[in-house]
mmCIF file of C-alpha atoms and ligand atoms in Angstrom:
data_model
loop_
_atom_site.group_PDB
_atom_site.id
_atom_site.type_symbol
_atom_site.label_atom_id
_atom_site.label_comp_id
_atom_site.label_asym_id
_atom_site.label_seq_id
_atom_site.Cartn_x
_atom_site.Cartn_y
_atom_site.Cartn_z
ATOM 1 C CA UNK Q 1 -6.744 35.791 89.706
ATOM 2 C CA UNK Q 2 -8.136 34.158 92.756
ATOM 3 C CA UNK Q 3 -7.437 30.267 93.335
ATOM 4 C CA UNK Q 4 -9.718 28.323 95.928
ATOM 5 C CA UNK Q 5 -8.845 24.680 96.681
ATOM 6 C CA UNK Q 6 -10.511 21.556 95.279
ATOM 7 C CA UNK Q 7 -12.377 20.107 98.417
ATOM 8 C CA UNK Q 8 -9.777 18.194 100.924
ATOM 9 C CA UNK Q 9 -7.185 17.669 97.789
ATOM 10 C CA UNK Q 10 -4.999 20.497 98.226
ATOM 11 C CA UNK Q 11 -5.198 21.127 94.205
ATOM 12 C CA UNK Q 12 -5.283 25.024 93.493
ATOM 13 C CA UNK Q 13 -7.451 26.090 90.804
ATOM 14 C CA UNK Q 14 -8.246 29.403 89.244
ATOM 15 C CA UNK Q 15 -11.740 30.751 90.142
ATOM 16 C CA UNK Q 16 -12.494 30.950 86.453
ATOM 17 C CA UNK Q 17 -12.132 27.359 85.057
ATOM 18 C CA UNK Q 18 -12.092 27.218 80.714
ATOM 19 C CA UNK Q 19 -14.618 24.974 79.468
ATOM 20 C CA UNK Q 20 -14.247 23.157 76.271
ATOM 21 C CA UNK Q 21 -17.552 21.815 75.126
ATOM 22 C CA UNK Q 22 -17.306 23.880 71.827
ATOM 23 C CA UNK Q 23 -13.821 22.690 70.747
ATOM 24 C CA UNK Q 24 -14.442 20.102 67.788
ATOM 25 C CA UNK Q 25 -17.777 21.528 67.108
ATOM 26 C CA UNK Q 26 -18.242 25.049 67.071
ATOM 27 C CA UNK Q 27 -14.411 25.873 67.017
ATOM 28 C CA UNK Q 28 -11.571 24.603 64.990
ATOM 29 C CA UNK Q 29 -8.603 23.265 66.963
ATOM 30 C CA UNK Q 30 -6.580 26.460 66.165
ATOM 31 C CA UNK Q 31 -9.171 28.503 67.519
ATOM 32 C CA UNK Q 32 -9.265 26.048 70.570
ATOM 33 C CA UNK Q 33 -5.342 26.658 70.827
ATOM 34 C CA UNK Q 34 -6.034 30.424 70.812
ATOM 35 C CA UNK Q 35 -8.703 30.136 73.443
ATOM 36 C CA UNK Q 36 -6.411 28.159 75.798
ATOM 37 C CA UNK Q 37 -3.584 30.777 75.233
ATOM 38 C CA UNK Q 38 -5.742 33.477 75.924
ATOM 39 C CA UNK Q 39 -7.226 32.305 79.155
ATOM 40 C CA UNK Q 40 -3.732 30.757 80.384
ATOM 41 C CA UNK Q 41 -2.445 34.370 79.760
ATOM 42 C CA UNK Q 42 -5.425 35.599 81.694
ATOM 43 C CA UNK Q 43 -4.309 33.822 85.116
ATOM 44 C CA UNK Q 44 -6.513 30.437 84.625
ATOM 45 C CA UNK Q 45 -5.110 27.470 84.848
ATOM 46 C CA UNK Q 46 -7.954 25.145 85.335
ATOM 47 C CA UNK Q 47 -9.433 23.333 82.233
ATOM 48 C CA UNK Q 48 -12.396 21.397 82.114
ATOM 49 C CA UNK Q 49 -13.150 18.787 79.148
ATOM 50 C CA UNK Q 50 -15.214 15.499 78.855
ATOM 51 C CA UNK Q 51 -14.674 11.977 76.754
ATOM 52 C CA UNK Q 52 -17.895 12.977 75.312
ATOM 53 C CA UNK Q 53 -17.130 16.402 74.110
ATOM 54 C CA UNK Q 54 -17.768 18.322 71.903
ATOM 55 C CA UNK Q 55 -21.060 18.940 71.821
ATOM 56 C CA UNK Q 56 -24.029 18.278 70.553
ATOM 57 C CA UNK Q 57 -22.593 14.725 70.993
ATOM 58 C CA UNK Q 58 -22.222 12.589 68.084
ATOM 59 C CA UNK Q 59 -19.721 9.189 67.300
ATOM 60 C CA UNK Q 60 -17.965 11.316 64.536
ATOM 61 C CA UNK Q 61 -16.640 13.999 66.676
ATOM 62 C CA UNK Q 62 -16.385 12.360 69.983
ATOM 63 C CA UNK Q 63 -12.940 12.788 71.724
ATOM 64 C CA UNK Q 64 -11.924 15.999 69.854
ATOM 65 C CA UNK Q 65 -12.457 18.366 72.353
ATOM 66 C CA UNK Q 66 -9.848 16.295 74.732
ATOM 67 C CA UNK Q 67 -7.457 15.869 71.977
ATOM 68 C CA UNK Q 68 -7.734 19.658 71.047
ATOM 69 C CA UNK Q 69 -6.164 19.914 74.677
ATOM 70 C CA UNK Q 70 -3.963 17.535 74.473
ATOM 71 C CA UNK Q 71 -2.292 19.136 71.185
ATOM 72 C CA UNK Q 72 -2.119 22.072 73.012
ATOM 73 C CA UNK Q 73 -0.752 20.595 76.466
ATOM 74 C CA UNK Q 74 1.755 18.956 74.622
ATOM 75 C CA UNK Q 75 3.988 22.017 74.569
ATOM 76 C CA UNK Q 76 3.623 23.259 78.259
ATOM 77 C CA UNK Q 77 4.949 22.724 81.356
ATOM 78 C CA UNK Q 78 2.200 20.109 82.574
ATOM 79 C CA UNK Q 79 2.553 20.787 86.486
ATOM 80 C CA UNK Q 80 1.190 24.731 85.841
ATOM 81 C CA UNK Q 81 -2.401 23.065 84.754
ATOM 82 C CA UNK Q 82 -5.220 21.703 86.267
ATOM 83 C CA UNK Q 83 -6.807 19.183 83.635
ATOM 84 C CA UNK Q 84 -10.356 17.836 84.447
ATOM 85 C CA UNK Q 85 -12.272 15.225 82.467
ATOM 86 C CA UNK Q 86 -15.433 12.791 82.609
ATOM 87 C CA UNK Q 87 -16.502 9.458 82.068
ATOM 88 C CA UNK Q 88 -19.667 9.320 80.584
ATOM 89 C CA UNK Q 89 -22.673 7.818 82.595
ATOM 90 C CA UNK Q 90 -25.461 5.594 81.012
ATOM 91 C CA UNK Q 91 -27.031 7.350 77.951
ATOM 92 C CA UNK Q 92 -29.869 6.076 75.478
ATOM 93 C CA UNK Q 93 -28.291 6.615 72.378
ATOM 94 C CA UNK Q 94 -24.365 6.257 73.323
ATOM 95 C CA UNK Q 95 -23.623 3.078 72.390
ATOM 96 C CA UNK Q 96 -20.694 4.535 70.525
ATOM 97 C CA UNK Q 97 -18.778 4.942 73.654
ATOM 98 C CA UNK Q 98 -17.760 1.545 74.740
ATOM 99 C CA UNK Q 99 -20.899 -0.208 73.539
ATOM 100 C CA UNK Q 100 -22.997 2.200 75.801
ATOM 101 C CA UNK Q 101 -21.315 3.828 78.678
ATOM 102 C CA UNK Q 102 -21.545 2.251 82.206
ATOM 103 C CA UNK Q 103 -19.210 3.977 85.420
ATOM 104 C CA UNK Q 104 -17.785 0.159 86.188
ATOM 105 C CA UNK Q 105 -14.251 -0.883 87.154
ATOM 106 C CA UNK Q 106 -13.635 -2.165 83.247
ATOM 107 C CA UNK Q 107 -15.118 0.835 81.612
ATOM 108 C CA UNK Q 108 -13.637 3.083 83.905
ATOM 109 C CA UNK Q 109 -10.099 1.707 83.518
ATOM 110 C CA UNK Q 110 -10.516 2.069 79.742
ATOM 111 C CA UNK Q 111 -11.992 5.476 79.756
ATOM 112 C CA UNK Q 112 -9.440 6.972 81.705
ATOM 113 C CA UNK Q 113 -6.761 5.174 79.140
ATOM 114 C CA UNK Q 114 -8.512 6.813 76.242
ATOM 115 C CA UNK Q 115 -8.563 9.932 77.597
ATOM 116 C CA UNK Q 116 -5.158 9.893 78.884
ATOM 117 C CA UNK Q 117 -4.379 9.310 75.217
ATOM 118 C CA UNK Q 118 -6.061 12.329 73.760
ATOM 119 C CA UNK Q 119 -4.789 14.411 76.351
ATOM 120 C CA UNK Q 120 -1.084 13.527 75.818
ATOM 121 C CA UNK Q 121 -0.765 13.121 79.733
ATOM 122 C CA UNK Q 122 0.435 10.739 82.210
ATOM 123 C CA UNK Q 123 -2.283 11.648 84.604
ATOM 124 C CA UNK Q 124 -5.644 13.577 85.044
ATOM 125 C CA UNK Q 125 -5.953 16.162 87.638
ATOM 126 C CA UNK Q 126 -9.620 15.736 88.380
ATOM 127 C CA UNK Q 127 -11.898 12.938 87.329
ATOM 128 C CA UNK Q 128 -15.601 13.023 87.027
ATOM 129 C CA UNK Q 129 -18.515 11.309 86.695
ATOM 130 C CA UNK Q 130 -20.389 12.959 83.976
ATOM 131 C CA UNK Q 131 -23.891 12.284 85.224
ATOM 132 C CA UNK Q 132 -24.957 9.535 87.835
ATOM 133 C CA UNK Q 133 -24.925 5.792 87.060
ATOM 134 C CA UNK Q 134 -28.436 5.608 88.926
ATOM 135 C CA UNK Q 135 -31.439 7.216 87.529
ATOM 136 C CA UNK Q 136 -31.834 10.853 88.495
ATOM 137 C CA UNK Q 137 -34.181 13.571 86.869
ATOM 138 C CA UNK Q 138 -31.305 15.486 84.927
ATOM 139 C CA UNK Q 139 -30.594 18.126 82.242
ATOM 140 C CA UNK Q 140 -33.747 19.869 82.785
ATOM 141 C CA UNK Q 141 -35.804 17.205 84.280
ATOM 142 C CA UNK Q 142 -37.826 19.138 86.793
ATOM 143 C CA UNK Q 143 -39.692 15.805 88.700
ATOM 144 C CA UNK Q 144 -38.329 12.784 90.378
ATOM 145 C CA UNK Q 145 -40.278 9.742 88.640
ATOM 146 C CA UNK Q 146 -39.642 6.574 91.005
ATOM 147 C CA UNK Q 147 -41.079 4.361 87.614
ATOM 148 C CA UNK Q 148 -37.734 5.049 85.949
ATOM 149 C CA UNK Q 149 -35.487 3.773 88.677
ATOM 150 C CA UNK Q 150 -33.338 0.873 87.073
ATOM 151 C CA UNK Q 151 -30.485 -1.298 88.005
ATOM 152 C CA UNK Q 152 -26.993 0.660 89.044
ATOM 153 C CA UNK Q 153 -23.538 -0.013 89.969
ATOM 154 C CA UNK Q 154 -23.232 0.533 93.171
ATOM 155 C CA UNK Q 155 -21.613 3.613 94.475
ATOM 156 C CA UNK Q 156 -19.222 1.326 96.477
ATOM 157 C CA UNK Q 157 -17.848 -0.054 93.607
ATOM 158 C CA UNK Q 158 -17.583 2.944 91.596
ATOM 159 C CA UNK Q 159 -15.606 4.739 94.289
ATOM 160 C CA UNK Q 160 -13.257 1.649 94.825
ATOM 161 C CA UNK Q 161 -12.626 1.610 91.275
ATOM 162 C CA UNK Q 162 -11.725 5.175 91.171
ATOM 163 C CA UNK Q 163 -9.793 5.384 94.190
ATOM 164 C CA UNK Q 164 -7.549 2.768 92.564
ATOM 165 C CA UNK Q 165 -6.607 4.703 89.867
ATOM 166 C CA UNK Q 166 -6.031 7.308 92.482
ATOM 167 C CA UNK Q 167 -3.497 5.020 94.366
ATOM 168 C CA UNK Q 168 -1.750 4.078 90.779
ATOM 169 C CA UNK Q 169 -1.219 7.997 90.311
ATOM 170 C CA UNK Q 170 -3.302 8.054 87.156
ATOM 171 C CA UNK Q 171 -5.938 10.551 88.533
ATOM 172 C CA UNK Q 172 -5.087 12.771 91.341
ATOM 173 C CA UNK Q 173 -8.808 13.595 92.455
ATOM 174 C CA UNK Q 174 -12.473 12.342 92.264
ATOM 175 C CA UNK Q 175 -15.513 14.670 91.511
ATOM 176 C CA UNK Q 176 -19.061 13.989 90.583
ATOM 177 C CA UNK Q 177 -21.422 15.884 88.317
ATOM 178 C CA UNK Q 178 -25.402 16.456 87.960
ATOM 179 C CA UNK Q 179 -25.540 15.017 91.418
ATOM 180 C CA UNK Q 180 -27.799 15.131 94.078
ATOM 181 C CA UNK Q 181 -27.657 15.984 97.729
ATOM 182 C CA UNK Q 182 -28.379 12.185 98.143
ATOM 183 C CA UNK Q 183 -25.519 11.225 95.750
ATOM 184 C CA UNK Q 184 -22.801 13.556 97.161
ATOM 185 C CA UNK Q 185 -23.556 12.117 100.607
ATOM 186 C CA UNK Q 186 -23.425 8.618 99.914
ATOM 187 C CA UNK Q 187 -20.019 8.908 97.925
ATOM 188 C CA UNK Q 188 -18.984 10.790 101.196
ATOM 189 C CA UNK Q 189 -20.100 8.307 103.672
ATOM 190 C CA UNK Q 190 -18.908 5.152 101.274
ATOM 191 C CA UNK Q 191 -15.279 7.070 101.436
ATOM 192 C CA UNK Q 192 -15.600 7.266 105.341
ATOM 193 C CA UNK Q 193 -16.692 3.783 105.860
ATOM 194 C CA UNK Q 194 -14.496 1.932 103.708
ATOM 195 C CA UNK Q 195 -11.354 4.343 103.829
ATOM 196 C CA UNK Q 196 -11.494 5.458 99.883
ATOM 197 C CA UNK Q 197 -10.735 8.658 98.168
ATOM 198 C CA UNK Q 198 -13.215 11.530 99.127
ATOM 199 C CA UNK Q 199 -15.161 13.451 96.322
ATOM 200 C CA UNK Q 200 -13.598 16.915 96.128
ATOM 201 C CA UNK Q 201 -15.955 18.798 93.642
ATOM 202 C CA UNK Q 202 -19.931 19.187 92.405
ATOM 203 C CA UNK Q 203 -19.963 20.151 88.501
ATOM 204 C CA UNK Q 204 -23.626 21.341 88.142
ATOM 205 C CA UNK Q 205 -25.321 23.792 86.378
ATOM 206 C CA UNK Q 206 -25.922 27.058 88.188
ATOM 207 C CA UNK Q 207 -26.649 30.322 87.289
ATOM 208 C CA UNK Q 208 -29.129 32.942 87.206
ATOM 209 C CA UNK Q 209 -32.136 31.238 85.978
ATOM 210 C CA UNK Q 210 -31.218 27.885 87.774
ATOM 211 C CA UNK Q 211 -29.985 27.920 91.576
ATOM 212 C CA UNK Q 212 -31.473 24.691 92.438
ATOM 213 C CA UNK Q 213 -27.643 24.023 94.036
ATOM 214 C CA UNK Q 214 -28.951 26.641 96.759
ATOM 215 C CA UNK Q 215 -32.472 25.678 97.122
ATOM 216 C CA UNK Q 216 -32.635 21.558 97.021
ATOM 217 C CA UNK Q 217 -29.887 21.087 99.837
ATOM 218 C CA UNK Q 218 -26.637 20.792 97.814
ATOM 219 C CA UNK Q 219 -25.417 24.447 99.323
ATOM 220 C CA UNK Q 220 -25.582 22.819 102.658
ATOM 221 C CA UNK Q 221 -24.232 19.969 101.754
ATOM 222 C CA UNK Q 222 -21.192 21.681 100.476
ATOM 223 C CA UNK Q 223 -20.940 23.619 103.322
ATOM 224 C CA UNK Q 224 -20.771 20.830 105.753
ATOM 225 C CA UNK Q 225 -18.623 18.741 103.548
ATOM 226 C CA UNK Q 226 -16.164 21.291 101.981
ATOM 227 C CA UNK Q 227 -17.092 19.890 98.633
ATOM 228 C CA UNK Q 228 -17.117 22.902 96.375
ATOM 229 C CA UNK Q 229 -19.423 23.725 93.105
ATOM 230 C CA UNK Q 230 -17.654 23.704 89.804
ATOM 231 C CA UNK Q 231 -20.841 25.976 88.153
ATOM 232 C CA UNK Q 232 -21.421 25.328 84.580
ATOM 233 C CA UNK Q 233 -23.393 27.114 82.250
ATOM 234 C CA UNK Q 234 -23.221 30.214 83.864
ATOM 235 C CA UNK Q 235 -24.516 32.086 81.061
ATOM 236 C CA UNK Q 236 -27.567 29.538 80.437
ATOM 237 C CA UNK Q 237 -26.230 28.312 77.093
ATOM 238 C CA UNK Q 238 -25.545 32.439 76.212
ATOM 239 C CA UNK Q 239 -29.404 33.630 77.087
ATOM 240 C CA UNK Q 240 -27.879 35.680 80.062
ATOM 241 C CA UNK Q 241 -26.122 37.643 77.740
ATOM 242 C CA UNK Q 242 -29.130 39.154 76.287
ATOM 243 C CA UNK Q 243 -28.287 38.305 72.694
ATOM 244 C CA UNK Q 244 -31.863 36.412 71.941
ATOM 245 C CA UNK Q 245 -33.780 39.136 73.305
ATOM 246 C CA UNK Q 246 -32.373 41.446 71.123
ATOM 247 C CA UNK Q 247 -32.805 39.066 67.815
ATOM 248 C CA UNK Q 248 -34.171 35.329 68.794
ATOM 249 C CA UNK Q 249 -32.309 34.728 65.677
ATOM 250 C CA UNK Q 250 -28.625 35.726 66.756
ATOM 251 C CA UNK Q 251 -26.265 33.213 65.872
ATOM 252 C CA UNK Q 252 -25.100 30.743 68.466
ATOM 253 C CA UNK Q 253 -25.816 27.608 69.953
ATOM 254 C CA UNK Q 254 -29.300 28.222 70.708
ATOM 255 C CA UNK Q 255 -30.055 28.910 66.778
ATOM 256 C CA UNK Q 256 -27.335 26.581 65.897
ATOM 257 C CA UNK Q 257 -28.543 23.169 67.697
ATOM 258 C CA UNK Q 258 -32.183 24.187 68.561
ATOM 259 C CA UNK Q 259 -33.165 20.677 69.915
ATOM 260 C CA UNK Q 260 -29.897 21.081 72.629
ATOM 261 C CA UNK Q 261 -31.402 24.239 74.074
ATOM 262 C CA UNK Q 262 -34.498 22.267 75.253
ATOM 263 C CA UNK Q 263 -33.512 22.893 78.631
ATOM 264 C CA UNK Q 264 -33.703 26.684 78.701
ATOM 265 C CA UNK Q 265 -37.009 26.743 76.184
ATOM 266 C CA UNK Q 266 -39.342 26.803 79.697
ATOM 267 C CA UNK Q 267 -42.075 29.215 80.941
ATOM 268 C CA UNK Q 268 -40.735 32.354 82.415
ATOM 269 C CA UNK Q 269 -37.524 32.285 81.405
ATOM 270 C CA UNK Q 270 -38.082 35.224 78.781
ATOM 271 C CA UNK Q 271 -39.644 37.390 81.751
ATOM 272 C CA UNK Q 272 -36.142 36.532 84.289
ATOM 273 C CA UNK Q 273 -33.911 37.497 81.422
ATOM 274 C CA UNK Q 274 -35.714 40.713 81.084
ATOM 275 C CA UNK Q 275 -35.269 41.558 84.468
ATOM 276 C CA UNK Q 276 -31.802 40.685 84.823
ATOM 277 C CA UNK Q 277 -30.905 42.553 81.520
ATOM 278 C CA UNK Q 278 -32.525 45.540 82.867
ATOM 279 C CA UNK Q 279 -30.853 45.123 86.423
ATOM 280 C CA UNK Q 280 -27.639 44.801 84.707
ATOM 281 C CA UNK Q 281 -28.395 48.106 82.789
ATOM 282 C CA UNK Q 282 -29.252 49.884 85.823
ATOM 283 C CA UNK Q 283 -25.925 49.205 87.528
ATOM 284 C CA UNK Q 284 -23.952 49.988 84.041
ATOM 285 C CA UNK Q 285 -22.855 46.041 84.103
ATOM 286 C CA UNK Q 286 -22.297 44.012 80.873
ATOM 287 C CA UNK Q 287 -25.091 41.331 81.565
ATOM 288 C CA UNK Q 288 -22.547 38.366 81.091
ATOM 289 C CA UNK Q 289 -20.317 39.844 83.742
ATOM 290 C CA UNK Q 290 -23.213 40.225 86.248
ATOM 291 C CA UNK Q 291 -24.219 36.840 85.579
ATOM 292 C CA UNK Q 292 -20.623 35.493 86.059
ATOM 293 C CA UNK Q 293 -20.124 37.535 89.100
ATOM 294 C CA UNK Q 294 -23.599 36.045 90.901
ATOM 295 C CA UNK Q 295 -22.040 32.906 90.734
ATOM 296 C CA UNK Q 296 -18.371 33.494 91.433
ATOM 297 C CA UNK Q 297 -19.787 35.557 94.787
ATOM 298 C CA UNK Q 298 -21.195 32.268 96.469
ATOM 299 C CA UNK Q 299 -19.410 30.697 99.578
ATOM 300 C CA UNK Q 300 -19.890 27.544 98.022
ATOM 301 C CA UNK Q 301 -18.197 27.898 94.579
ATOM 302 C CA UNK Q 302 -14.918 26.844 93.715
ATOM 303 C CA UNK Q 303 -14.870 27.951 90.187
ATOM 304 C CA UNK Q 304 -16.920 28.924 87.639
ATOM 305 C CA UNK Q 305 -16.677 27.194 84.257
ATOM 306 C CA UNK Q 306 -17.143 29.473 81.272
ATOM 307 C CA UNK Q 307 -17.449 28.840 77.635
ATOM 308 C CA UNK Q 308 -17.145 30.557 74.331
ATOM 309 C CA UNK Q 309 -16.780 30.611 70.916
ATOM 310 C CA UNK Q 310 -14.561 33.638 70.240
ATOM 311 C CA UNK Q 311 -11.901 35.568 72.058
ATOM 312 C CA UNK Q 312 -14.077 38.702 72.690
ATOM 313 C CA UNK Q 313 -16.779 36.577 74.288
ATOM 314 C CA UNK Q 314 -14.098 34.846 76.406
ATOM 315 C CA UNK Q 315 -12.175 38.483 77.279
ATOM 316 C CA UNK Q 316 -15.474 39.775 78.455
ATOM 317 C CA UNK Q 317 -16.386 36.760 80.816
ATOM 318 C CA UNK Q 318 -12.943 36.263 81.921
ATOM 319 C CA UNK Q 319 -13.332 40.289 83.432
ATOM 320 C CA UNK Q 320 -15.985 39.159 85.818
ATOM 321 C CA UNK Q 321 -13.557 37.786 87.815
ATOM 322 C CA UNK Q 322 -12.490 41.123 88.726
ATOM 323 C CA UNK Q 323 -16.142 42.111 89.295
ATOM 324 C CA UNK Q 324 -17.699 42.703 93.227
ATOM 325 C CA UNK Q 325 -21.403 42.857 93.220
ATOM 326 C CA UNK Q 326 -22.668 45.280 95.717
ATOM 327 C CA UNK Q 327 -24.995 43.885 98.169
ATOM 328 C CA UNK Q 328 -28.055 45.790 96.933
ATOM 329 C CA UNK Q 329 -27.427 44.159 93.933
ATOM 330 C CA UNK Q 330 -27.482 40.559 95.050
ATOM 331 C CA UNK Q 331 -30.745 41.515 96.854
ATOM 332 C CA UNK Q 332 -32.632 42.624 93.582
ATOM 333 C CA UNK Q 333 -31.139 39.400 91.804
ATOM 334 C CA UNK Q 334 -32.855 37.524 94.742
ATOM 335 C CA UNK Q 335 -36.075 39.367 94.375
ATOM 336 C CA UNK Q 336 -36.163 38.680 90.885
ATOM 337 C CA UNK Q 337 -35.970 35.064 91.744
ATOM 338 C CA UNK Q 338 -38.553 34.991 93.753
ATOM 339 C CA UNK Q 339 -40.996 36.295 91.379
ATOM 340 C CA UNK Q 340 -39.711 33.613 88.823
ATOM 341 C CA UNK Q 341 -38.074 30.915 90.820
ATOM 342 C CA UNK Q 342 -35.352 29.203 88.895
ATOM 343 C CA UNK Q 343 -37.273 28.443 85.424
ATOM 344 C CA UNK Q 344 -34.879 26.378 84.170
ATOM 345 C CA UNK Q 345 -33.936 23.323 86.447
HETATM 346 N N1 NAP G 401 -21.198 18.764 83.598
HETATM 347 C C1 NAP G 401 -21.984 18.859 82.534
HETATM 348 O O1 NAP G 401 -23.353 18.264 82.181
HETATM 349 C C2 NAP G 401 -21.885 20.091 81.696
HETATM 350 C C3 NAP G 401 -22.828 20.532 80.958
HETATM 351 C C4 NAP G 401 -22.741 21.840 80.284
HETATM 352 C C5 NAP G 401 -21.398 22.364 80.028
HETATM 353 N N2 NAP G 401 -20.473 22.047 81.345
HETATM 354 C C6 NAP G 401 -19.061 22.346 81.096
HETATM 355 O O2 NAP G 401 -19.081 24.114 81.291
HETATM 356 C C7 NAP G 401 -18.613 24.530 80.364
HETATM 357 C C8 NAP G 401 -19.302 25.524 79.612
HETATM 358 O O3 NAP G 401 -20.777 25.522 79.905
HETATM 359 P P1 NAP G 401 -21.406 26.149 78.926
HETATM 360 O O4 NAP G 401 -21.010 26.393 77.304
HETATM 361 O O5 NAP G 401 -22.995 25.846 78.743
HETATM 362 O O6 NAP G 401 -21.651 27.975 79.624
HETATM 363 P P2 NAP G 401 -22.621 29.147 79.131
HETATM 364 O O7 NAP G 401 -21.586 30.154 79.968
HETATM 365 O O8 NAP G 401 -23.779 28.844 79.676
HETATM 366 O O9 NAP G 401 -22.600 29.246 77.651
HETATM 367 C C9 NAP G 401 -21.281 29.497 76.980
HETATM 368 C C10 NAP G 401 -21.851 29.728 75.369
HETATM 369 O O10 NAP G 401 -22.786 30.773 75.570
HETATM 370 C C11 NAP G 401 -21.943 32.012 74.426
HETATM 371 N N3 NAP G 401 -21.226 32.971 75.253
HETATM 372 C C12 NAP G 401 -20.529 33.086 75.782
HETATM 373 N N4 NAP G 401 -20.225 34.401 76.298
HETATM 374 C C13 NAP G 401 -20.854 35.077 75.869
HETATM 375 C C14 NAP G 401 -20.465 36.742 75.510
HETATM 376 N N5 NAP G 401 -19.795 37.200 76.560
HETATM 377 N N6 NAP G 401 -21.533 37.155 74.675
HETATM 378 C C15 NAP G 401 -22.101 36.172 74.045
HETATM 379 N N7 NAP G 401 -22.454 35.204 73.878
HETATM 380 C C16 NAP G 401 -21.777 34.427 75.033
HETATM 381 C C17 NAP G 401 -21.244 31.046 73.559
HETATM 382 O O11 NAP G 401 -22.139 30.458 73.032
HETATM 383 P P3 NAP G 401 -22.678 30.812 71.122
HETATM 384 O O12 NAP G 401 -21.315 31.811 70.745
HETATM 385 O O13 NAP G 401 -22.630 29.622 70.573
HETATM 386 O O14 NAP G 401 -23.880 31.760 71.115
HETATM 387 C C18 NAP G 401 -20.909 29.993 74.493
HETATM 388 O O15 NAP G 401 -20.077 28.896 74.138
HETATM 389 C C19 NAP G 401 -18.656 23.763 78.906
HETATM 390 O O16 NAP G 401 -17.549 23.785 78.107
HETATM 391 C C20 NAP G 401 -18.056 22.137 79.934
HETATM 392 O O17 NAP G 401 -17.167 22.237 80.232
HETATM 393 C C21 NAP G 401 -20.721 20.682 81.883
#
């Protein structure tokens, strides 16, 4: 499997990253370990988790995904693997994380200690801010609303606190997630101005139904700063596999946790998915592999974070790594997007 470098960190990661947010909810510890074994033996060295996982987030299960990765990691050579995890940003109704998560020095310190303990390791390769401290429209919100602005920990303070942990050897590199062009550039400028660690990755949603990264200015930011995309939800929660088109009640995240899939319950989703399914059929491709290969083919992508609840799904998805989509197909994808522009922001 091809490897790409995380920003200016020198850390080499496989272009497919294994996401773990099903571990501890839809997948047991034994299933999680089988997925990790399968991924590792397929050439994947990059694993993404978060202190908040699994999802849907609940007090009773919080931390399980990291713990399952940790129990698997315990028997391995640590430097064969690149482990990414995340600190939760402020969120209403998540008081069970440190009484309400904030990205300040004190909470960053205790969040990192908690993740290290669950992951059974003494360093984290990539430590990411799961979503911004400040108000931004997120997780499918389409419009910016200035009335929702609120007091937030400054970007300088967040970066200083994280940089101290880099110096202490607890984390190797810093990443952002669910970020905007303004946010990424503010971290970049603070790093330059104050001589702090530079951010090396942006973990945002990117898939055939959500191309905001290349529409809203992040692709340009990525090109000019060298900070690449770690694309999450490449299958739009499974919609792009076509299984819910064949059977709206098909077993899976969308039917098991209906509230969780609201981001994808938007106008034009059905029409766009149908068009992508027909396109995949015309080219004799698996819709899931076409969707993942599309993300991989973008110059700003460092790695695609896939998720699976079974080894069959995982195997199919990893197969996309060796797929090269012809230009004619990429053009037809753009034509579908022009007709139904990114229906799920
Ligand atoms: N930073 C963030 O805010 C954020 C947000 C979301 C995700 N992530 C990261 O990205 C990872 C992947 O995200 P995601 O799970 O949303 O990705 P996704 O590719 O959109 O959805 C993956 C889900 O689709 C279904 N699926 C996958 N492959 C399939 C196949 N070949 N055939 C049929 N169904 C298939 C499975 O769920 P069912 O079996 O239940 O249908 C699987 O769990 C997460 O684990 C996490 O690490 C980060």
